[in-house]
Short mmCIF file of C-alpha atoms and ligand atoms in Angstrom, two decimals:
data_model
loop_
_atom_site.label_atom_id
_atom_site.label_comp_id
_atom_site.label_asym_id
_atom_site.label_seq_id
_atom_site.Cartn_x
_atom_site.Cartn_y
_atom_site.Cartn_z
CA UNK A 1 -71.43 15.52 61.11
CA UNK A 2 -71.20 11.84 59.20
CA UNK A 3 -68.05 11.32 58.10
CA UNK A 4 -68.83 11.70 54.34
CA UNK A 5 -70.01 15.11 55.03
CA UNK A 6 -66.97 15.62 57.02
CA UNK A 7 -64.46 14.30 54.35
CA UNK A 8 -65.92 16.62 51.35
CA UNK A 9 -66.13 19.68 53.86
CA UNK A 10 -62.09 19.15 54.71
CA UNK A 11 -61.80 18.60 50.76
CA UNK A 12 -63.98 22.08 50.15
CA UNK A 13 -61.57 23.83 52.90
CA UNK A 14 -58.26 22.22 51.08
CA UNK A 15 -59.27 23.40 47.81
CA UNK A 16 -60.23 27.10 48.86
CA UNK A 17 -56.50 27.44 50.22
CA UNK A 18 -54.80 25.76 47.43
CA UNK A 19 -56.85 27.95 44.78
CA UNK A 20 -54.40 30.43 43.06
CA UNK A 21 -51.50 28.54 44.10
CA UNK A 22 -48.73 28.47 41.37
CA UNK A 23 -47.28 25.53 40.42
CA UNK A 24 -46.31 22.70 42.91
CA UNK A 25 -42.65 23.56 44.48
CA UNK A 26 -41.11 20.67 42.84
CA UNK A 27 -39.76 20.17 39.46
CA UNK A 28 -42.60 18.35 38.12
CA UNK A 29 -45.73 19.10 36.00
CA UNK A 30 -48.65 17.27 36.80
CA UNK A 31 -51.57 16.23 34.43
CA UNK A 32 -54.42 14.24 36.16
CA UNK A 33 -55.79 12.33 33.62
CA UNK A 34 -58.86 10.75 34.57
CA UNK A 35 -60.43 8.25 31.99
CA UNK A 36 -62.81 5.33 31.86
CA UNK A 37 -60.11 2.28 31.71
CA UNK A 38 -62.38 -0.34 32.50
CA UNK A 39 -66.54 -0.73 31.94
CA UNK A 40 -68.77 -0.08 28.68
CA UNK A 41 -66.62 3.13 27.72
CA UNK A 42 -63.08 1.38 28.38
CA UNK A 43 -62.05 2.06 24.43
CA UNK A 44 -62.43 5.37 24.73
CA UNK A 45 -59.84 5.90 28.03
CA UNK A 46 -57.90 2.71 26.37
CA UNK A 47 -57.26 4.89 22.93
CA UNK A 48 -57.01 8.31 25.26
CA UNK A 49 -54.02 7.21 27.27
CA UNK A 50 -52.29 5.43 24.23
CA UNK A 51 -52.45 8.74 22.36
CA UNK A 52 -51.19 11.09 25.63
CA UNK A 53 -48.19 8.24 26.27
CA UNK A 54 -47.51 8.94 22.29
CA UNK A 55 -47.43 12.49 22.35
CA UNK A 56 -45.29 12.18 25.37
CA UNK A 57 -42.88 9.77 23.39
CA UNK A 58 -42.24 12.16 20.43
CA UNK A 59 -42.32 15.25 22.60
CA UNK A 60 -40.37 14.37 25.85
CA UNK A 61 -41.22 14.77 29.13
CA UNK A 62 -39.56 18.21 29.50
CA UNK A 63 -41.13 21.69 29.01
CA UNK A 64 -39.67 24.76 29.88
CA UNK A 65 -37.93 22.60 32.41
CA UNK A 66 -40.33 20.88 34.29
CA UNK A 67 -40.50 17.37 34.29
CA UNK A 68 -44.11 16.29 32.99
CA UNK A 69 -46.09 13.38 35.16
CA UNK A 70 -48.99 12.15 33.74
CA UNK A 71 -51.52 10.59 36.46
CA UNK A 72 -53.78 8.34 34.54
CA UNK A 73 -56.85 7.24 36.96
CA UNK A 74 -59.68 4.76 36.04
CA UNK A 75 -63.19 6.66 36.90
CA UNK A 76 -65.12 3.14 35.53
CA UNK A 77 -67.44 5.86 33.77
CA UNK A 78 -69.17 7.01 37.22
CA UNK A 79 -69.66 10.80 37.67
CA UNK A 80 -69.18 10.37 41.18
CA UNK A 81 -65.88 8.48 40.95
CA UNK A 82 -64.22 11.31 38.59
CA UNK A 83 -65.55 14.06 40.70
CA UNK A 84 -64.18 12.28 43.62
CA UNK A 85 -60.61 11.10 41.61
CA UNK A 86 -60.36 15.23 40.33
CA UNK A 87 -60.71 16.28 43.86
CA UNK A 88 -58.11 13.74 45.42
CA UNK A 89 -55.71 15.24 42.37
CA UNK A 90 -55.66 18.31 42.83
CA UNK A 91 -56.13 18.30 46.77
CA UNK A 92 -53.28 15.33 47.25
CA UNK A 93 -51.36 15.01 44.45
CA UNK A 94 -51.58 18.71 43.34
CA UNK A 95 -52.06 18.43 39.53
CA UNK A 96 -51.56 21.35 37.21
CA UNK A 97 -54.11 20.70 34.99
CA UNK A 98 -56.91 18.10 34.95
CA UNK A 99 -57.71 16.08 31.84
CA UNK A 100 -59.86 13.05 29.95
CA UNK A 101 -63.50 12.57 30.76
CA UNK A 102 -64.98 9.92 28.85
CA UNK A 103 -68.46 10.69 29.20
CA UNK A 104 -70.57 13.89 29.68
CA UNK A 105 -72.09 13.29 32.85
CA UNK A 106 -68.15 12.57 34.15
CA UNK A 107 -67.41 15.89 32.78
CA UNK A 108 -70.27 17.82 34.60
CA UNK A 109 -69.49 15.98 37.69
CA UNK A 110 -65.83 17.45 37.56
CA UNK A 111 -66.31 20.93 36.26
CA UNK A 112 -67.05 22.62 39.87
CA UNK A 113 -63.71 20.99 40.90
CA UNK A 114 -61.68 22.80 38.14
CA UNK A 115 -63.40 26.37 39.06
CA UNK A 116 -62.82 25.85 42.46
CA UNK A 117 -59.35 25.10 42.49
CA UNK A 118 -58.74 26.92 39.37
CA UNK A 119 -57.34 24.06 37.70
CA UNK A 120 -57.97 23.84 33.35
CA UNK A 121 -60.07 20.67 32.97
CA UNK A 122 -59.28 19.70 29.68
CA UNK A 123 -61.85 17.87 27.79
CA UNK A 124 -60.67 15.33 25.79
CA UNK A 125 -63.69 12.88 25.22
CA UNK A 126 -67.07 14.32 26.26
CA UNK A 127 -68.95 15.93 23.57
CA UNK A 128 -72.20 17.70 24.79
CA UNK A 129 -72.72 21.50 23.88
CA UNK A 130 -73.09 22.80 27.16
CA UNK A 131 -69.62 21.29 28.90
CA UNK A 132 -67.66 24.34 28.05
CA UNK A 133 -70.05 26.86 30.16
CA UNK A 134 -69.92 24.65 32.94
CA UNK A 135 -66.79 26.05 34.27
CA UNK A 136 -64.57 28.69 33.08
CA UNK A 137 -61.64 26.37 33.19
CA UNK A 138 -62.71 23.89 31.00
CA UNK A 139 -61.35 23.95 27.65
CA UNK A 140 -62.09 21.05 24.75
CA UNK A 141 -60.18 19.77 22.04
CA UNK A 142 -62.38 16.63 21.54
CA UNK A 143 -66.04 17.83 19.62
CA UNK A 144 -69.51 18.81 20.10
CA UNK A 145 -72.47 16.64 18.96
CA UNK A 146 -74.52 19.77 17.39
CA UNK A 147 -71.31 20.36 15.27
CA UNK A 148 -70.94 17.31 14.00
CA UNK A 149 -74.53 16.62 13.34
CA UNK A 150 -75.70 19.94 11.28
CA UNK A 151 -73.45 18.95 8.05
CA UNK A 152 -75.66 15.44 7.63
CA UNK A 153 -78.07 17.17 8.06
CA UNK A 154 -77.38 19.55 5.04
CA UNK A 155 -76.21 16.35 2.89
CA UNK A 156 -78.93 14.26 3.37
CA UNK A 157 -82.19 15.93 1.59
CA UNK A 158 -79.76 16.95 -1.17
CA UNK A 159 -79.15 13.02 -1.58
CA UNK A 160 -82.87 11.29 -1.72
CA UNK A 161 -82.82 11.48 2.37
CA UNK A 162 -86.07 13.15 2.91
CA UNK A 163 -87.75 11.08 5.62
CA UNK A 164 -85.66 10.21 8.77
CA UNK A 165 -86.27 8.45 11.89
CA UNK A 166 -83.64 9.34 15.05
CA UNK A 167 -82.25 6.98 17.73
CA UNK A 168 -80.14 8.31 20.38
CA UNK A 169 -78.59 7.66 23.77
CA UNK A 170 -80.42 9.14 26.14
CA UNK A 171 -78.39 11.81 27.75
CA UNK A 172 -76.61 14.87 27.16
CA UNK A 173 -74.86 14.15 23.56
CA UNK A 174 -77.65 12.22 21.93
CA UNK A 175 -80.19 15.01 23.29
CA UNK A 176 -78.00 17.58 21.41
CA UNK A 177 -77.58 15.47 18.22
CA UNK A 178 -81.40 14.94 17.92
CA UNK A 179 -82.54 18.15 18.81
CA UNK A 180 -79.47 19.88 15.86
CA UNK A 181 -80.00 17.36 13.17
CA UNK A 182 -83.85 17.45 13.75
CA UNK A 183 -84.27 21.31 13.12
CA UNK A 184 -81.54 21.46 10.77
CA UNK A 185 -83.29 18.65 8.36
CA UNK A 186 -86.74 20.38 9.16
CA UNK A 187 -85.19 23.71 7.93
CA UNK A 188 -83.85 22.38 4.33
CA UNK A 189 -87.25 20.67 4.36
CA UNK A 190 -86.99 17.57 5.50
CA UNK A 191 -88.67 15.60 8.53
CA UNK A 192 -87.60 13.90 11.23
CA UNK A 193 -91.32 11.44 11.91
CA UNK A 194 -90.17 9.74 14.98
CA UNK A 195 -87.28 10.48 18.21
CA UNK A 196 -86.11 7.26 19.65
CA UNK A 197 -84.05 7.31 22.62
CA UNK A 198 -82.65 4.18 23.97
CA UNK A 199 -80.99 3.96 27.50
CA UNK A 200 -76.65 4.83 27.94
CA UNK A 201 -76.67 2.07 30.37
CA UNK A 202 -76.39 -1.87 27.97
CA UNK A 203 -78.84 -0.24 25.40
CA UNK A 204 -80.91 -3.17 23.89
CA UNK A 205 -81.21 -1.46 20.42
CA UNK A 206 -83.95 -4.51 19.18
CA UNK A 207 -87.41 -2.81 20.01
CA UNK A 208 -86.21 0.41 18.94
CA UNK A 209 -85.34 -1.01 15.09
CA UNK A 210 -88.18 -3.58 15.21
CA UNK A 211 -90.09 0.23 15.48
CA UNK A 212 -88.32 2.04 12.67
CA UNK A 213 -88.99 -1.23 10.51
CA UNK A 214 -92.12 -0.50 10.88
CA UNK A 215 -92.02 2.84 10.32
CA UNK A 216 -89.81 2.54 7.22
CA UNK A 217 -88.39 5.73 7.20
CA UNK A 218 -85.37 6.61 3.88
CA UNK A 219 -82.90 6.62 6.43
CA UNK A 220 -82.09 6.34 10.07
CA UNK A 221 -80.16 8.63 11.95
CA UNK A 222 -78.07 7.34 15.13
CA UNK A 223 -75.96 8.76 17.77
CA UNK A 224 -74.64 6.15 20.66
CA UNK A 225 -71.17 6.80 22.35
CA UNK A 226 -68.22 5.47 21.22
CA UNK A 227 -68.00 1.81 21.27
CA UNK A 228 -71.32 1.15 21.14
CA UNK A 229 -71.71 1.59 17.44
CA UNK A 230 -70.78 -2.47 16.08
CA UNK A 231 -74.06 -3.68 18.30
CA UNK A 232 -76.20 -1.15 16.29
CA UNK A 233 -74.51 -2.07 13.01
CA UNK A 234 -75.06 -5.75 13.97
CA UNK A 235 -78.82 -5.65 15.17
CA UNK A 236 -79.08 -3.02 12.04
CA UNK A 237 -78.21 -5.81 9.34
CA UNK A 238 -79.55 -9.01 11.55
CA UNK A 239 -82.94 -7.20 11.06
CA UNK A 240 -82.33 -6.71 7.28
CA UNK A 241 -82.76 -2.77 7.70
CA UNK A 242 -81.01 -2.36 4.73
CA UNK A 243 -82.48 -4.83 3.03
CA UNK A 244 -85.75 -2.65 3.26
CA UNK A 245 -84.10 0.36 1.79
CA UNK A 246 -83.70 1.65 5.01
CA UNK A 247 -79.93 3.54 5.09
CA UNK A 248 -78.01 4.03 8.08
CA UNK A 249 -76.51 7.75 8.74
CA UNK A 250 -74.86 9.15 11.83
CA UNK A 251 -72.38 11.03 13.56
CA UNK A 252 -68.79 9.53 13.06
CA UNK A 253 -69.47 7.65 16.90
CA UNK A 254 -71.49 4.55 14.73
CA UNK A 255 -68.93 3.77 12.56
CA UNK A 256 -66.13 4.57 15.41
CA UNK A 257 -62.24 3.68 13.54
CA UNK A 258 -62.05 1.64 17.02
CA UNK A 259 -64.56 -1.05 16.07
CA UNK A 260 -65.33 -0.30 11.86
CA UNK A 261 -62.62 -2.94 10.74
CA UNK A 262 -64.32 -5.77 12.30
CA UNK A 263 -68.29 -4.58 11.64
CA UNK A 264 -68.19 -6.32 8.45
CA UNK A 265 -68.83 -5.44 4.71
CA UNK A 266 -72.36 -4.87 5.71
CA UNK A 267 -70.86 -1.13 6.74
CA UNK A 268 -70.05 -0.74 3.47
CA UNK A 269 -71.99 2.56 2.29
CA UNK A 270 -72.60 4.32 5.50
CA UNK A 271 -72.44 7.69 5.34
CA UNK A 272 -71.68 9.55 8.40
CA UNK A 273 -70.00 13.19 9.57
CA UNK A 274 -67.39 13.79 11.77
CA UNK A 275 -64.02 15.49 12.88
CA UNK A 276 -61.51 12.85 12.10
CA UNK A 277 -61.13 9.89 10.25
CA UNK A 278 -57.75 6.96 10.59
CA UNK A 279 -58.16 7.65 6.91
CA UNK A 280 -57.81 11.75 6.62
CA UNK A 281 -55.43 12.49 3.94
CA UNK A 282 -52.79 14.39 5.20
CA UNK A 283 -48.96 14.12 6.07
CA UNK A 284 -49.64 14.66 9.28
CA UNK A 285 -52.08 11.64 10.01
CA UNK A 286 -50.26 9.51 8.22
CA UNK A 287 -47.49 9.68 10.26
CA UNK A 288 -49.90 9.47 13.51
CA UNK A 289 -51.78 6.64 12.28
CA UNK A 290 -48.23 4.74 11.94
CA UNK A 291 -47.19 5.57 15.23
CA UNK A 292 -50.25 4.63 17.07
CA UNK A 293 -50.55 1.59 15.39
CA UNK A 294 -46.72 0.58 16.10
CA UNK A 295 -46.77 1.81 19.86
CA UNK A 296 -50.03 -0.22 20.31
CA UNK A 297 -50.11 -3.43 18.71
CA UNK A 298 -51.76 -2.21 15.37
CA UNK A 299 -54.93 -0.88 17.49
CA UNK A 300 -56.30 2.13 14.85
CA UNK A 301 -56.61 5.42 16.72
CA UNK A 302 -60.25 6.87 17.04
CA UNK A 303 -61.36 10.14 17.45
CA UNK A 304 -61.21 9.52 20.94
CA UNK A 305 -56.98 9.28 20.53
CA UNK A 306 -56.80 12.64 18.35
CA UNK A 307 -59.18 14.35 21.58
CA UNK A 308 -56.72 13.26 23.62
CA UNK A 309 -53.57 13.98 21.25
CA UNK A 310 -54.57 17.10 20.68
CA UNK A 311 -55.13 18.11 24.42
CA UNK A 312 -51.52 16.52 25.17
CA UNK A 313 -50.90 19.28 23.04
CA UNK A 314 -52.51 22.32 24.08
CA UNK A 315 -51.12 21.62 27.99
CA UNK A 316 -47.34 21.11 26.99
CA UNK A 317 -47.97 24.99 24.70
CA UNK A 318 -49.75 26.07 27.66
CA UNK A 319 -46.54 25.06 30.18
CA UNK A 320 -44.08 26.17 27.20
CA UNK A 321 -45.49 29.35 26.57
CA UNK A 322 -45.74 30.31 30.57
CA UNK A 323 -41.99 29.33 30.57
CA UNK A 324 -43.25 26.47 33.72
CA UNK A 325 -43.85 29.42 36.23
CA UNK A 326 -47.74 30.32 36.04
CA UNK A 327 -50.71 28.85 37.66
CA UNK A 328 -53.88 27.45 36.52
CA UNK A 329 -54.95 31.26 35.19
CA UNK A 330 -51.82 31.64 33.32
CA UNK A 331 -51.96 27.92 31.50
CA UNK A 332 -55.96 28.80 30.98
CA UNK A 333 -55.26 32.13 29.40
CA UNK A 334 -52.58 30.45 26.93
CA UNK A 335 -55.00 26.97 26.35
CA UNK A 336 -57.27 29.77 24.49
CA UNK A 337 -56.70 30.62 21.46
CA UNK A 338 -54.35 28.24 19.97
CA UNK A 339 -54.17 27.64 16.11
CA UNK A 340 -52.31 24.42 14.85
CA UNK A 341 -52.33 21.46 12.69
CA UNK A 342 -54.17 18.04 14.06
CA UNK A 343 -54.26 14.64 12.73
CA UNK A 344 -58.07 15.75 12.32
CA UNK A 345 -56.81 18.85 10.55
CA UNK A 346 -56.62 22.45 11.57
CA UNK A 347 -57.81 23.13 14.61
CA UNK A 348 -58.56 26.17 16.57
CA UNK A 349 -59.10 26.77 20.27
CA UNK A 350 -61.37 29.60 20.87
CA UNK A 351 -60.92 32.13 22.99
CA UNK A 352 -64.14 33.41 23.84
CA UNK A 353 -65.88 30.00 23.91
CA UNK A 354 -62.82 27.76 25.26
CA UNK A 355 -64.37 25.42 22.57
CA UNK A 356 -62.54 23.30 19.21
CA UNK A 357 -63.23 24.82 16.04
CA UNK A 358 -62.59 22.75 13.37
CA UNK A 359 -63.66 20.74 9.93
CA UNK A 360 -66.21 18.79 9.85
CA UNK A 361 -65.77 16.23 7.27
CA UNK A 362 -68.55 14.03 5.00
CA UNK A 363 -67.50 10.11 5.23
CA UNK A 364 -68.63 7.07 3.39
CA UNK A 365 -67.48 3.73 4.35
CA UNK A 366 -65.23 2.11 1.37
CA UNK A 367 -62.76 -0.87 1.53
CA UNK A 368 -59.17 -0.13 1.20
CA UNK A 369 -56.15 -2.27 1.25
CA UNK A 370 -58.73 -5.00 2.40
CA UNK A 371 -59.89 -2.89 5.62
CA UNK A 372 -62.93 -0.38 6.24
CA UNK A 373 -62.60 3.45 6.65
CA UNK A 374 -64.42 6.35 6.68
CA UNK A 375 -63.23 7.66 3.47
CA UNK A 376 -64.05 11.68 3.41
CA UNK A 377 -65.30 13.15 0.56
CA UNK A 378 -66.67 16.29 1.36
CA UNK A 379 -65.79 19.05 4.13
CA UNK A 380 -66.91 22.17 5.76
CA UNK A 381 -64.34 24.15 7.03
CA UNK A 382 -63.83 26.05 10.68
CA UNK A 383 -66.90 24.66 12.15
CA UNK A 384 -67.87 26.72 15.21
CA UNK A 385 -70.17 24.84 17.70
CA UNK A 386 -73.77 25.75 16.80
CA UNK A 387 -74.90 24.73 20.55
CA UNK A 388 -73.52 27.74 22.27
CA UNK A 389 -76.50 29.47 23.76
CA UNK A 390 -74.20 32.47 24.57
C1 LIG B 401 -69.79 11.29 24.59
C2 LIG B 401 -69.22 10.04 24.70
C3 LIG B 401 -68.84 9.36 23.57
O1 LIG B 401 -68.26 8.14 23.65
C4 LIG B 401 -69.01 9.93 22.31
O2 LIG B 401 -68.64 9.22 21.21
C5 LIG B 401 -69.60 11.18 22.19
C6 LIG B 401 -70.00 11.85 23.34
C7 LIG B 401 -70.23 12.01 25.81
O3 LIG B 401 -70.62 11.36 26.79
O4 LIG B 401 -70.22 13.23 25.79
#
């Protein structure tokens, strides 16, 4: 036996006997937080961990008397580091509940770990349909991409959007946002003529537009992780897209609150639909926006921090509401089904599903107080994920 095969045996045999255990004997709660700190997806752990340390700092680090310890580990984006960091958590360190996961595949990689052990994953970041069937234990309070992509594709024949070309990352959440704005614009009768798909891995977005140039379609439709969005805006405008009458739409990830301030007026315009904007209108965000910004030297939260606000959330109910005493089944059973108010809005946990329900909000982005936003203007409300194939 090589000792790789060796290690993840002893690891398989570790988790088997600590699955069902109840919380560690200590005094302390733990949450493994594993998150891409470093690498193309860095923002997105960077905003996830300055959101949990805030919810921490205006909730305490006491529930139901247990003292909480948050874990934060750096997974550089490789599925095979998070599995690998979720299974030295719970098998070493003996977390509670395991949380983050910046990217799909990171997600996948991890969910086996969570059923195993019994452990709620909870998804913070990664946004493809199919994460939440992947293990009964995961439960998401960041977004899916069909979700998020059907209501642009309601708006956008209604508003002189007939014609549409698609570029996507080429994995799990662009593959859902094509394949969910596609039908959904085919179905109010308009076309998609071309799929582009350009790699996750440094995406050179240049061929791809020189092609939908060419193509000159009324608008083109992107998805690409967060923090990738300011090199399509970039390329988008160098190549005088717009200039052609060609209009850029997306999901919320192109014109990320993370990068939008600094993409230039040249965003002005884009319309795009998502969960949560640094601009929603409420009391709520407001105040969240204000905190971030103080606790973080005026970085603007993302949707990436509300995922990961949000989740902060749902554990400390979870470890309230079991009064600190129950295991991975108890905190699962009261992760499901929560109802309460987000920065994004309200938001709903469902219990069948383990998925966020929640608005999805119509954005355009304006100029105010001298800095860009997605400004909403338009909403639909309680938006179940449309990718659930059961
Ligand atoms: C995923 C990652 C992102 O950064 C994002 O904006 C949407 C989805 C993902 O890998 O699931």
């Amino acid at each position: 036996m090589n000792k790789r095969h060796f290690l993840s045996s002893t690891a398989a045999a570790v988790l088997a006997l600590s699955a069902g255990a109840t919380l560690a004997q200590d005094n302390t709660f733990k949450i493994g937080l594993i998150l891409p700190m470093t690498g193309q997806q860095a923002t997105t752990g960077r905003q996830i961990e300055a959101a949990a340390r805030l919810y921490m700092a205006q909730n305490g680090d006491t529930v139901a008397g247990k003292k909480i310890q948050l874990i934060v580990k750096d997974d550089t984006s490789i599925p095979d580091m998070t599995k690998r960091l979720a299974q030295e958590l719970v098998v070493n360190d003996k977390v509670n509940v395991l949380a983050g996961m910046g990217i799909t595949p990171s997600a996948l990689a991890t969910a086996q770990i969570a059923t195993q052990s019994k452990t709620p994953l909870v998804v913070m970041a990664a946004a493809t349909s199919s994460i939440t069937e992947a293990s009964p234990y995961v439960v998401r309070t960041s977004f899916t991409l069909p979700q998020a992509s059907v209501a642009l594709a309601d708006w956008a024949p209604k508003n002189g959007i007939k014609k549409v070309v698609t570029l996507v990352s080429d994995y799990g959440p662009g593959l859902d946002a094509e394949k969910f704005f596609t039908s959904r614009l085919q179905f109010n009768g308009g076309q998609v003529v071309e799929q582009l798909r350009v790699p996750l891995r440094s995406p050179d977005f240049a061929p791809f537009l020189q092609k939908v140039r060419d193509i000159k379609p009324d608008a083109l439709f992107v998805f690409v992780p967060s923090g990738a969005g300011a090199a399509v805006m970039k390329q988008f405008l160098e190549r005088g897209m717009d200039k052609a009458g060609i209009r850029l739409i997306g999901t919320g990830d192109v014109t990320d609150d993370d990068q939008l301030n600094d993409m230039g007026d040249g965003a002005l315009g884009v319309v795009t639909s998502h969960h949560y904007s640094a601009a929603h209108p409420s009391a709520m965000n407001k105040k969240f926006v204000e905190a971030f910004q103080k606790a973080n030297k005026n970085l603007r939260p993302n949707f990436m921090a509300v995922g990961g606000y949000d989740g902060m959330r749902v554990i400390y109910e979870a470890l309230r509401v079991t009064k600190g005493n129950g295991g991975g089944d108890a905190l699962l059973g009261a992760m499901k089904g929560q109802i309460f108010e987000s920065p994004r809005g309200p938001i709903f946990i469902d219990a069948q599903t383990r998925d966020v329900v929640q608005n999805i909000y119509l954005r355009k982005v304006e100029k105010k107080d001298g800095q860009l936003y997605n400004v909403e203007f338009d909403v639909v409300k309680d938006v179940k994920d449309p990718g659930k194939t059961k």
